[in-house]
């Protein structure tokens, strides 16, 4: 899916993964008790920031699954979905495989 | 429409899009319940900031539709309209098409 | 009018425009209800700041009409008038014509 | 054990050592009284941060036992385990032997 | 008058002008109602700060009348008088004539 | 005594000196009234921090007696002893003889 | 008097001058009403800080009488006396003669 937004600088658009709706034991978790997810899929990647006249390349790419802190990014409505726009420096790591 | 203001440095004049006045289901939303819009149209773009003696070019252009954070910019009355003046770094991304 | 003060560095002396004393409908606005103006005329301009040994030229000039944030600058009594001394970076833009 | 995450920049994935469950005298310590451990094992190491265009090499390596401050890092669930992702600058030292 | 203190770096010793003791209409102003003056005379000027190995020259000179913000500087007793020691960057401008 | 920890960067491991247990007059001081010591012995010294690609050498050495501020450093248990890990910049001075 | 401490970096050891114990009129001032002195004698001077690989020389010397702000420095007991260790940048000026 191509996001209909072009992030500026070193920003990244991330679609949070759905929070678990069942516990490991099979109980349904009510909405208010769900933990805010800290894992998501990269939808769009900015061109990278410019530092002292040099462009710094981005490390993450579209479709990467990434981990981020609980308070990272700004929530934006995009094409009817809640997505996050955050700086690449707010991304903690890329999940393999 | 040409704005009657020339922003300084890396500042951008943005006209916020009107907040939704109806819900998806057709109900009218009272003014006080409207979410502050986070999407607007660029009316004017500054020349870019100077960093260590080098001018940094601007990325957004007039008429771009841009996304910005809830608390970005300063509200100013311009030609009878409420517009925002913000730094380009407060703009999260450019909406396509 | 030449201001009797020479601002230091990148500072600018701005004379705030008088706040509106009448509403659009013709009602008089009492002093306490007047909005603090955010628009003024430049009376004097400093020589510009020095950054890493290089002088950075000023963008605004005397007699420009400028916009600034609500809390910009320091109020000073000058020749019997209340004026503001602010840094050029506190000026949001120059109003045309 | 290879961690299924690739940390970004100068970040490090650390698995905290289990807190003591017995006092020196043999008493069991209830969960709520356990001190948060400040010692752990490095599971994965980022490529190092880039500063002014130069990559800064990492000092810690996988499997090192490291000490860190009580509030260092962000807790993340990884492969069913609670791990910490922190910057190398949050690591105080490497324990020998 | 030569001050008996040599300010360090970009510091300046300023003797505040006496606050007005009479209103324009001739009423005496009690001490507690006097506005703290924001205008003073430069008694001594430091050699200038060193930035990245280069000395930055001072702009103000002894005997200049200067304006400064309400909370600028540190009060010090010098030769029985209350004077202010402030950095040159706290001085807003030099009053002419 | 060689510490079993290798501090990272410009960090230093310091063993605080025991607080006085008697006043000058011979009275015993209860534990809760003892002043936190601000003097200790250096057990281990990091390799020094890297600044803009240049290693900055350390000034303190193992076995130096050093002074530090009341809130300097992080407390860590090392080989059964409470030690402090602090940055060299938190050390105020080296005590002679 | 040579201080038995070698300050690190741009730090300076200052012995505060005794606070006045009598008012100008001859009244004794109780301890709790004494103003904290802001004037002292330099006992020891560090080698100077290193900035971007260049040592910055110190301006004050041993035995100088210096002025400093009310909250400057850290109090340390040295050879039975209360002295202050502060950075040279906390020193406002050197008193002549």
PDB file of N, CA, C and O in Angstrom, chain D residues 4-71:
ATOM      1  N   UNK D   4      16.022 -11.223  17.585  1.00  0.00           N
ATOM      2  CA  UNK D   4      15.326 -11.038  16.320  1.00  0.00           C
ATOM      3  C   UNK D   4      15.063  -9.559  16.054  1.00  0.00           C
ATOM      4  O   UNK D   4      14.067  -9.198  15.471  1.00  0.00           O
ATOM      5  N   UNK D   5      15.965  -8.699  16.526  1.00  0.00           N
ATOM      6  CA  UNK D   5      15.807  -7.268  16.288  1.00  0.00           C
ATOM      7  C   UNK D   5      17.164  -6.659  15.945  1.00  0.00           C
ATOM      8  O   UNK D   5      18.189  -7.067  16.494  1.00  0.00           O
ATOM      9  N   UNK D   6      17.139  -5.723  14.999  1.00  0.00           N
ATOM     10  CA  UNK D   6      18.363  -5.014  14.622  1.00  0.00           C
ATOM     11  C   UNK D   6      18.236  -3.592  15.184  1.00  0.00           C
ATOM     12  O   UNK D   6      17.467  -2.794  14.660  1.00  0.00           O
ATOM     13  N   UNK D   7      18.962  -3.260  16.269  1.00  0.00           N
ATOM     14  CA  UNK D   7      18.811  -1.922  16.844  1.00  0.00           C
ATOM     15  C   UNK D   7      19.333  -0.857  15.882  1.00  0.00           C
ATOM     16  O   UNK D   7      20.269  -1.100  15.128  1.00  0.00           O
ATOM     17  N   UNK D   8      18.727   0.330  15.919  1.00  0.00           N
ATOM     18  CA  UNK D   8      19.172   1.438  15.065  1.00  0.00           C
ATOM     19  C   UNK D   8      20.217   2.284  15.801  1.00  0.00           C
ATOM     20  O   UNK D   8      20.182   2.403  17.012  1.00  0.00           O
ATOM     21  N   UNK D   9      21.133   2.884  15.032  1.00  0.00           N
ATOM     22  CA  UNK D   9      22.093   3.842  15.571  1.00  0.00           C
ATOM     23  C   UNK D   9      22.969   3.237  16.646  1.00  0.00           C
ATOM     24  O   UNK D   9      23.485   2.124  16.509  1.00  0.00           O
ATOM     25  N   UNK D  10      23.110   3.965  17.750  1.00  0.00           N
ATOM     26  CA  UNK D  10      23.981   3.508  18.841  1.00  0.00           C
ATOM     27  C   UNK D  10      23.168   2.792  19.913  1.00  0.00           C
ATOM     28  O   UNK D  10      23.533   2.845  21.092  1.00  0.00           O
ATOM     29  N   UNK D  11      22.084   2.118  19.492  1.00  0.00           N
ATOM     30  CA  UNK D  11      21.266   1.444  20.494  1.00  0.00           C
ATOM     31  C   UNK D  11      21.730   0.011  20.723  1.00  0.00           C
ATOM     32  O   UNK D  11      22.326  -0.618  19.862  1.00  0.00           O
ATOM     33  N   UNK D  12      21.399  -0.504  21.907  1.00  0.00           N
ATOM     34  CA  UNK D  12      21.839  -1.819  22.339  1.00  0.00           C
ATOM     35  C   UNK D  12      20.634  -2.509  22.966  1.00  0.00           C
ATOM     36  O   UNK D  12      19.872  -1.880  23.693  1.00  0.00           O
ATOM     37  N   UNK D  13      20.421  -3.799  22.650  1.00  0.00           N
ATOM     38  CA  UNK D  13      19.371  -4.583  23.298  1.00  0.00           C
ATOM     39  C   UNK D  13      19.996  -5.336  24.465  1.00  0.00           C
ATOM     40  O   UNK D  13      20.993  -6.040  24.288  1.00  0.00           O
ATOM     41  N   UNK D  14      19.435  -5.155  25.663  1.00  0.00           N
ATOM     42  CA  UNK D  14      19.999  -5.755  26.869  1.00  0.00           C
ATOM     43  C   UNK D  14      18.938  -6.604  27.555  1.00  0.00           C
ATOM     44  O   UNK D  14      17.804  -6.151  27.746  1.00  0.00           O
ATOM     45  N   UNK D  15      19.279  -7.855  27.897  1.00  0.00           N
ATOM     46  CA  UNK D  15      18.390  -8.698  28.683  1.00  0.00           C
ATOM     47  C   UNK D  15      18.770  -8.563  30.149  1.00  0.00           C
ATOM     48  O   UNK D  15      19.856  -8.990  30.563  1.00  0.00           O
ATOM     49  N   UNK D  16      17.891  -7.938  30.979  1.00  0.00           N
ATOM     50  CA  UNK D  16      18.215  -7.749  32.393  1.00  0.00           C
ATOM     51  C   UNK D  16      18.400  -9.102  33.084  1.00  0.00           C
ATOM     52  O   UNK D  16      17.698 -10.072  32.776  1.00  0.00           O
ATOM     53  N   UNK D  17      19.366  -9.175  33.996  1.00  0.00           N
ATOM     54  CA  UNK D  17      19.540 -10.395  34.788  1.00  0.00           C
ATOM     55  C   UNK D  17      18.399 -10.506  35.787  1.00  0.00           C
ATOM     56  O   UNK D  17      17.876  -9.505  36.260  1.00  0.00           O
ATOM     57  N   UNK D  18      18.026 -11.727  36.076  1.00  0.00           N
ATOM     58  CA  UNK D  18      16.937 -11.911  37.032  1.00  0.00           C
ATOM     59  C   UNK D  18      17.304 -11.290  38.366  1.00  0.00           C
ATOM     60  O   UNK D  18      18.433 -11.405  38.837  1.00  0.00           O
ATOM     61  N   UNK D  19      16.356 -10.608  38.960  1.00  0.00           N
ATOM     62  CA  UNK D  19      16.569 -10.038  40.289  1.00  0.00           C
ATOM     63  C   UNK D  19      16.729 -11.189  41.274  1.00  0.00           C
ATOM     64  O   UNK D  19      16.228 -12.294  41.068  1.00  0.00           O
ATOM     65  N   UNK D  20      17.440 -10.922  42.356  1.00  0.00           N
ATOM     66  CA  UNK D  20      17.616 -11.922  43.411  1.00  0.00           C
ATOM     67  C   UNK D  20      16.251 -12.344  43.944  1.00  0.00           C
ATOM     68  O   UNK D  20      15.386 -11.507  44.191  1.00  0.00           O
ATOM     69  N   UNK D  21      16.055 -13.624  44.143  1.00  0.00           N
ATOM     70  CA  UNK D  21      14.788 -14.069  44.720  1.00  0.00           C
ATOM     71  C   UNK D  21      14.955 -14.493  46.178  1.00  0.00           C
ATOM     72  O   UNK D  21      13.981 -14.783  46.866  1.00  0.00           O
ATOM     73  N   UNK D  22      16.188 -14.524  46.632  1.00  0.00           N
ATOM     74  CA  UNK D  22      16.474 -14.867  48.033  1.00  0.00           C
ATOM     75  C   UNK D  22      17.450 -13.861  48.610  1.00  0.00           C
ATOM     76  O   UNK D  22      18.343 -13.376  47.909  1.00  0.00           O
ATOM     77  N   UNK D  23      17.290 -13.525  49.877  1.00  0.00           N
ATOM     78  CA  UNK D  23      18.298 -12.678  50.515  1.00  0.00           C
ATOM     79  C   UNK D  23      19.513 -13.540  50.808  1.00  0.00           C
ATOM     80  O   UNK D  23      19.469 -14.779  50.708  1.00  0.00           O
ATOM     81  N   UNK D  24      20.616 -12.869  51.186  1.00  0.00           N
ATOM     82  CA  UNK D  24      21.821 -13.607  51.562  1.00  0.00           C
ATOM     83  C   UNK D  24      21.506 -14.603  52.687  1.00  0.00           C
ATOM     84  O   UNK D  24      22.074 -15.678  52.776  1.00  0.00           O
ATOM     85  N   UNK D  25      20.583 -14.268  53.556  1.00  0.00           N
ATOM     86  CA  UNK D  25      20.238 -15.139  54.673  1.00  0.00           C
ATOM     87  C   UNK D  25      19.250 -16.234  54.330  1.00  0.00           C
ATOM     88  O   UNK D  25      18.877 -17.029  55.185  1.00  0.00           O
ATOM     89  N   UNK D  26      18.788 -16.285  53.095  1.00  0.00           N
ATOM     90  CA  UNK D  26      17.938 -17.386  52.686  1.00  0.00           C
ATOM     91  C   UNK D  26      16.454 -17.068  52.641  1.00  0.00           C
ATOM     92  O   UNK D  26      15.639 -17.901  52.273  1.00  0.00           O
ATOM     93  N   UNK D  27      16.068 -15.835  53.001  1.00  0.00           N
ATOM     94  CA  UNK D  27      14.653 -15.480  52.955  1.00  0.00           C
ATOM     95  C   UNK D  27      14.224 -15.221  51.524  1.00  0.00           C
ATOM     96  O   UNK D  27      14.981 -14.652  50.737  1.00  0.00           O
ATOM     97  N   UNK D  28      13.003 -15.620  51.191  1.00  0.00           N
ATOM     98  CA  UNK D  28      12.500 -15.320  49.862  1.00  0.00           C
ATOM     99  C   UNK D  28      12.054 -13.875  49.805  1.00  0.00           C
ATOM    100  O   UNK D  28      11.440 -13.363  50.741  1.00  0.00           O
ATOM    101  N   UNK D  29      12.337 -13.183  48.720  1.00  0.00           N
ATOM    102  CA  UNK D  29      11.952 -11.781  48.551  1.00  0.00           C
ATOM    103  C   UNK D  29      10.698 -11.750  47.688  1.00  0.00           C
ATOM    104  O   UNK D  29      10.703 -12.286  46.579  1.00  0.00           O
ATOM    105  N   UNK D  30       9.608 -11.138  48.204  1.00  0.00           N
ATOM    106  CA  UNK D  30       8.420 -11.071  47.348  1.00  0.00           C
ATOM    107  C   UNK D  30       8.695 -10.185  46.126  1.00  0.00           C
ATOM    108  O   UNK D  30       9.548  -9.296  46.163  1.00  0.00           O
ATOM    109  N   UNK D  31       7.939 -10.435  45.056  1.00  0.00           N
ATOM    110  CA  UNK D  31       8.163  -9.735  43.795  1.00  0.00           C
ATOM    111  C   UNK D  31       8.209  -8.218  43.932  1.00  0.00           C
ATOM    112  O   UNK D  31       9.019  -7.547  43.307  1.00  0.00           O
ATOM    113  N   UNK D  32       7.309  -7.694  44.757  1.00  0.00           N
ATOM    114  CA  UNK D  32       7.205  -6.241  44.843  1.00  0.00           C
ATOM    115  C   UNK D  32       8.384  -5.612  45.564  1.00  0.00           C
ATOM    116  O   UNK D  32       8.619  -4.420  45.452  1.00  0.00           O
ATOM    117  N   UNK D  33       9.128  -6.408  46.320  1.00  0.00           N
ATOM    118  CA  UNK D  33      10.247  -5.845  47.063  1.00  0.00           C
ATOM    119  C   UNK D  33      11.566  -6.019  46.324  1.00  0.00           C
ATOM    120  O   UNK D  33      12.597  -5.518  46.746  1.00  0.00           O
ATOM    121  N   UNK D  34      11.539  -6.748  45.230  1.00  0.00           N
ATOM    122  CA  UNK D  34      12.777  -6.974  44.470  1.00  0.00           C
ATOM    123  C   UNK D  34      13.283  -5.673  43.894  1.00  0.00           C
ATOM    124  O   UNK D  34      12.529  -4.889  43.320  1.00  0.00           O
ATOM    125  N   UNK D  35      14.581  -5.428  44.007  1.00  0.00           N
ATOM    126  CA  UNK D  35      15.189  -4.268  43.349  1.00  0.00           C
ATOM    127  C   UNK D  35      15.238  -4.517  41.850  1.00  0.00           C
ATOM    128  O   UNK D  35      15.527  -5.626  41.392  1.00  0.00           O
ATOM    129  N   UNK D  36      14.956  -3.492  41.080  1.00  0.00           N
ATOM    130  CA  UNK D  36      15.071  -3.616  39.627  1.00  0.00           C
ATOM    131  C   UNK D  36      16.540  -3.883  39.298  1.00  0.00           C
ATOM    132  O   UNK D  36      17.421  -3.162  39.771  1.00  0.00           O
ATOM    133  N   UNK D  37      16.842  -4.927  38.536  1.00  0.00           N
ATOM    134  CA  UNK D  37      18.251  -5.208  38.273  1.00  0.00           C
ATOM    135  C   UNK D  37      18.882  -4.090  37.449  1.00  0.00           C
ATOM    136  O   UNK D  37      18.216  -3.400  36.704  1.00  0.00           O
ATOM    137  N   UNK D  38      20.179  -3.903  37.620  1.00  0.00           N
ATOM    138  CA  UNK D  38      20.900  -2.878  36.868  1.00  0.00           C
ATOM    139  C   UNK D  38      22.057  -3.525  36.114  1.00  0.00           C
ATOM    140  O   UNK D  38      23.064  -2.904  35.842  1.00  0.00           O
ATOM    141  N   UNK D  39      21.908  -4.786  35.848  1.00  0.00           N
ATOM    142  CA  UNK D  39      22.965  -5.575  35.236  1.00  0.00           C
ATOM    143  C   UNK D  39      22.298  -6.465  34.210  1.00  0.00           C
ATOM    144  O   UNK D  39      21.204  -6.973  34.455  1.00  0.00           O
ATOM    145  N   UNK D  40      22.880  -6.608  33.042  1.00  0.00           N
ATOM    146  CA  UNK D  40      22.248  -7.448  32.053  1.00  0.00           C
ATOM    147  C   UNK D  40      23.235  -7.908  30.997  1.00  0.00           C
ATOM    148  O   UNK D  40      24.424  -7.573  31.040  1.00  0.00           O
ATOM    149  N   UNK D  41      22.712  -8.679  30.055  1.00  0.00           N
ATOM    150  CA  UNK D  41      23.539  -9.254  28.997  1.00  0.00           C
ATOM    151  C   UNK D  41      23.158  -8.608  27.672  1.00  0.00           C
ATOM    152  O   UNK D  41      21.971  -8.455  27.375  1.00  0.00           O
ATOM    153  N   UNK D  42      24.147  -8.223  26.898  1.00  0.00           N
ATOM    154  CA  UNK D  42      23.895  -7.582  25.611  1.00  0.00           C
ATOM    155  C   UNK D  42      23.466  -8.632  24.594  1.00  0.00           C
ATOM    156  O   UNK D  42      24.173  -9.621  24.370  1.00  0.00           O
ATOM    157  N   UNK D  43      22.264  -8.446  24.018  1.00  0.00           N
ATOM    158  CA  UNK D  43      21.751  -9.388  23.024  1.00  0.00           C
ATOM    159  C   UNK D  43      22.044  -8.936  21.600  1.00  0.00           C
ATOM    160  O   UNK D  43      22.249  -9.759  20.709  1.00  0.00           O
ATOM    161  N   UNK D  44      22.039  -7.624  21.375  1.00  0.00           N
ATOM    162  CA  UNK D  44      22.248  -7.117  20.016  1.00  0.00           C
ATOM    163  C   UNK D  44      22.781  -5.702  20.104  1.00  0.00           C
ATOM    164  O   UNK D  44      22.457  -4.967  21.038  1.00  0.00           O
ATOM    165  N   UNK D  45      23.592  -5.316  19.137  1.00  0.00           N
ATOM    166  CA  UNK D  45      24.276  -4.033  19.153  1.00  0.00           C
ATOM    167  C   UNK D  45      24.023  -3.336  17.820  1.00  0.00           C
ATOM    168  O   UNK D  45      24.160  -3.962  16.759  1.00  0.00           O
ATOM    169  N   UNK D  46      23.637  -2.068  17.842  1.00  0.00           N
ATOM    170  CA  UNK D  46      23.419  -1.305  16.618  1.00  0.00           C
ATOM    171  C   UNK D  46      24.726  -1.012  15.900  1.00  0.00           C
ATOM    172  O   UNK D  46      25.819  -1.275  16.421  1.00  0.00           O
ATOM    173  N   UNK D  47      24.623  -0.438  14.690  1.00  0.00           N
ATOM    174  CA  UNK D  47      25.822  -0.181  13.887  1.00  0.00           C
ATOM    175  C   UNK D  47      26.647   0.993  14.392  1.00  0.00           C
ATOM    176  O   UNK D  47      27.781   1.189  13.939  1.00  0.00           O
ATOM    177  N   UNK D  48      26.100   1.775  15.356  1.00  0.00           N
ATOM    178  CA  UNK D  48      26.806   2.976  15.811  1.00  0.00           C
ATOM    179  C   UNK D  48      26.186   4.218  15.208  1.00  0.00           C
ATOM    180  O   UNK D  48      25.627   4.177  14.129  1.00  0.00           O
ATOM    181  N   UNK D  49      26.266   5.331  15.939  1.00  0.00           N
ATOM    182  CA  UNK D  49      25.642   6.557  15.428  1.00  0.00           C
ATOM    183  C   UNK D  49      26.587   7.283  14.476  1.00  0.00           C
ATOM    184  O   UNK D  49      27.798   7.040  14.466  1.00  0.00           O
ATOM    185  N   UNK D  50      25.992   8.148  13.679  1.00  0.00           N
ATOM    186  CA  UNK D  50      26.777   8.940  12.740  1.00  0.00           C
ATOM    187  C   UNK D  50      26.801  10.371  13.269  1.00  0.00           C
ATOM    188  O   UNK D  50      25.763  10.952  13.551  1.00  0.00           O
ATOM    189  N   UNK D  51      28.001  10.908  13.461  1.00  0.00           N
ATOM    190  CA  UNK D  51      28.153  12.253  14.020  1.00  0.00           C
ATOM    191  C   UNK D  51      28.950  13.089  13.052  1.00  0.00           C
ATOM    192  O   UNK D  51      30.115  12.770  12.771  1.00  0.00           O
ATOM    193  N   UNK D  52      28.335  14.144  12.533  1.00  0.00           N
ATOM    194  CA  UNK D  52      29.003  14.989  11.542  1.00  0.00           C
ATOM    195  C   UNK D  52      29.575  14.161  10.402  1.00  0.00           C
ATOM    196  O   UNK D  52      30.702  14.369   9.962  1.00  0.00           O
ATOM    197  N   UNK D  53      28.810  13.165   9.962  1.00  0.00           N
ATOM    198  CA  UNK D  53      29.222  12.395   8.800  1.00  0.00           C
ATOM    199  C   UNK D  53      30.205  11.280   9.084  1.00  0.00           C
ATOM    200  O   UNK D  53      30.622  10.564   8.177  1.00  0.00           O
ATOM    201  N   UNK D  54      30.595  11.091  10.349  1.00  0.00           N
ATOM    202  CA  UNK D  54      31.540  10.028  10.690  1.00  0.00           C
ATOM    203  C   UNK D  54      30.827   9.008  11.580  1.00  0.00           C
ATOM    204  O   UNK D  54      30.180   9.378  12.540  1.00  0.00           O
ATOM    205  N   UNK D  55      30.957   7.716  11.239  1.00  0.00           N
ATOM    206  CA  UNK D  55      30.365   6.684  12.085  1.00  0.00           C
ATOM    207  C   UNK D  55      31.207   6.523  13.344  1.00  0.00           C
ATOM    208  O   UNK D  55      32.441   6.441  13.272  1.00  0.00           O
ATOM    209  N   UNK D  56      30.580   6.512  14.503  1.00  0.00           N
ATOM    210  CA  UNK D  56      31.269   6.283  15.770  1.00  0.00           C
ATOM    211  C   UNK D  56      31.087   4.806  16.130  1.00  0.00           C
ATOM    212  O   UNK D  56      29.964   4.342  16.301  1.00  0.00           O
ATOM    213  N   UNK D  57      32.204   4.067  16.205  1.00  0.00           N
ATOM    214  CA  UNK D  57      32.119   2.628  16.492  1.00  0.00           C
ATOM    215  C   UNK D  57      31.573   2.367  17.892  1.00  0.00           C
ATOM    216  O   UNK D  57      31.739   3.184  18.800  1.00  0.00           O
ATOM    217  N   UNK D  58      30.952   1.199  18.044  1.00  0.00           N
ATOM    218  CA  UNK D  58      30.393   0.798  19.330  1.00  0.00           C
ATOM    219  C   UNK D  58      31.499   0.168  20.187  1.00  0.00           C
ATOM    220  O   UNK D  58      32.458  -0.423  19.672  1.00  0.00           O
ATOM    221  N   UNK D  59      31.370   0.287  21.507  1.00  0.00           N
ATOM    222  CA  UNK D  59      32.359  -0.271  22.421  1.00  0.00           C
ATOM    223  C   UNK D  59      31.902  -1.610  22.979  1.00  0.00           C
ATOM    224  O   UNK D  59      32.714  -2.510  23.172  1.00  0.00           O
ATOM    225  N   UNK D  60      30.614  -1.766  23.240  1.00  0.00           N
ATOM    226  CA  UNK D  60      30.144  -3.035  23.796  1.00  0.00           C
ATOM    227  C   UNK D  60      29.904  -4.034  22.663  1.00  0.00           C
ATOM    228  O   UNK D  60      29.712  -3.657  21.506  1.00  0.00           O
ATOM    229  N   UNK D  61      29.936  -5.309  22.990  1.00  0.00           N
ATOM    230  CA  UNK D  61      29.683  -6.356  22.002  1.00  0.00           C
ATOM    231  C   UNK D  61      28.621  -7.310  22.548  1.00  0.00           C
ATOM    232  O   UNK D  61      28.318  -7.317  23.741  1.00  0.00           O
ATOM    233  N   UNK D  62      28.088  -8.141  21.660  1.00  0.00           N
ATOM    234  CA  UNK D  62      27.109  -9.135  22.055  1.00  0.00           C
ATOM    235  C   UNK D  62      27.688 -10.006  23.162  1.00  0.00           C
ATOM    236  O   UNK D  62      28.887 -10.320  23.139  1.00  0.00           O
ATOM    237  N   UNK D  63      26.849 -10.396  24.115  1.00  0.00           N
ATOM    238  CA  UNK D  63      27.198 -11.276  25.237  1.00  0.00           C
ATOM    239  C   UNK D  63      27.964 -10.590  26.356  1.00  0.00           C
ATOM    240  O   UNK D  63      28.215 -11.212  27.383  1.00  0.00           O
ATOM    241  N   UNK D  64      28.344  -9.302  26.179  1.00  0.00           N
ATOM    242  CA  UNK D  64      28.943  -8.575  27.304  1.00  0.00           C
ATOM    243  C   UNK D  64      27.935  -8.478  28.459  1.00  0.00           C
ATOM    244  O   UNK D  64      26.736  -8.349  28.228  1.00  0.00           O
ATOM    245  N   UNK D  65      28.448  -8.539  29.697  1.00  0.00           N
ATOM    246  CA  UNK D  65      27.624  -8.218  30.860  1.00  0.00           C
ATOM    247  C   UNK D  65      27.850  -6.743  31.175  1.00  0.00           C
ATOM    248  O   UNK D  65      28.992  -6.314  31.346  1.00  0.00           O
ATOM    249  N   UNK D  66      26.760  -5.988  31.206  1.00  0.00           N
ATOM    250  CA  UNK D  66      26.909  -4.537  31.367  1.00  0.00           C
ATOM    251  C   UNK D  66      26.118  -4.040  32.580  1.00  0.00           C
ATOM    252  O   UNK D  66      25.152  -4.666  33.015  1.00  0.00           O
ATOM    253  N   UNK D  67      26.554  -2.896  33.115  1.00  0.00           N
ATOM    254  CA  UNK D  67      25.840  -2.196  34.174  1.00  0.00           C
ATOM    255  C   UNK D  67      25.163  -0.977  33.570  1.00  0.00           C
ATOM    256  O   UNK D  67      25.709  -0.323  32.686  1.00  0.00           O
ATOM    257  N   UNK D  68      23.968  -0.636  34.087  1.00  0.00           N
ATOM    258  CA  UNK D  68      23.280   0.551  33.587  1.00  0.00           C
ATOM    259  C   UNK D  68      22.459   1.171  34.714  1.00  0.00           C
ATOM    260  O   UNK D  68      22.190   0.535  35.730  1.00  0.00           O
ATOM    261  N   UNK D  69      22.089   2.423  34.536  1.00  0.00           N
ATOM    262  CA  UNK D  69      21.334   3.144  35.566  1.00  0.00           C
ATOM    263  C   UNK D  69      19.922   2.603  35.717  1.00  0.00           C
ATOM    264  O   UNK D  69      19.405   1.901  34.848  1.00  0.00           O
ATOM    265  N   UNK D  70      19.272   2.943  36.838  1.00  0.00           N
ATOM    266  CA  UNK D  70      17.970   2.362  37.171  1.00  0.00           C
ATOM    267  C   UNK D  70      16.898   2.701  36.142  1.00  0.00           C
ATOM    268  O   UNK D  70      15.947   1.962  35.960  1.00  0.00           O
ATOM    269  N   UNK D  71      17.009   3.839  35.483  1.00  0.00           N
ATOM    270  CA  UNK D  71      15.943   4.286  34.599  1.00  0.00           C
ATOM    271  C   UNK D  71      16.378   4.277  33.142  1.00  0.00           C
ATOM    272  O   UNK D  71      15.776   4.926  32.303  1.00  0.00           O
TER     273      UNK D  71
END
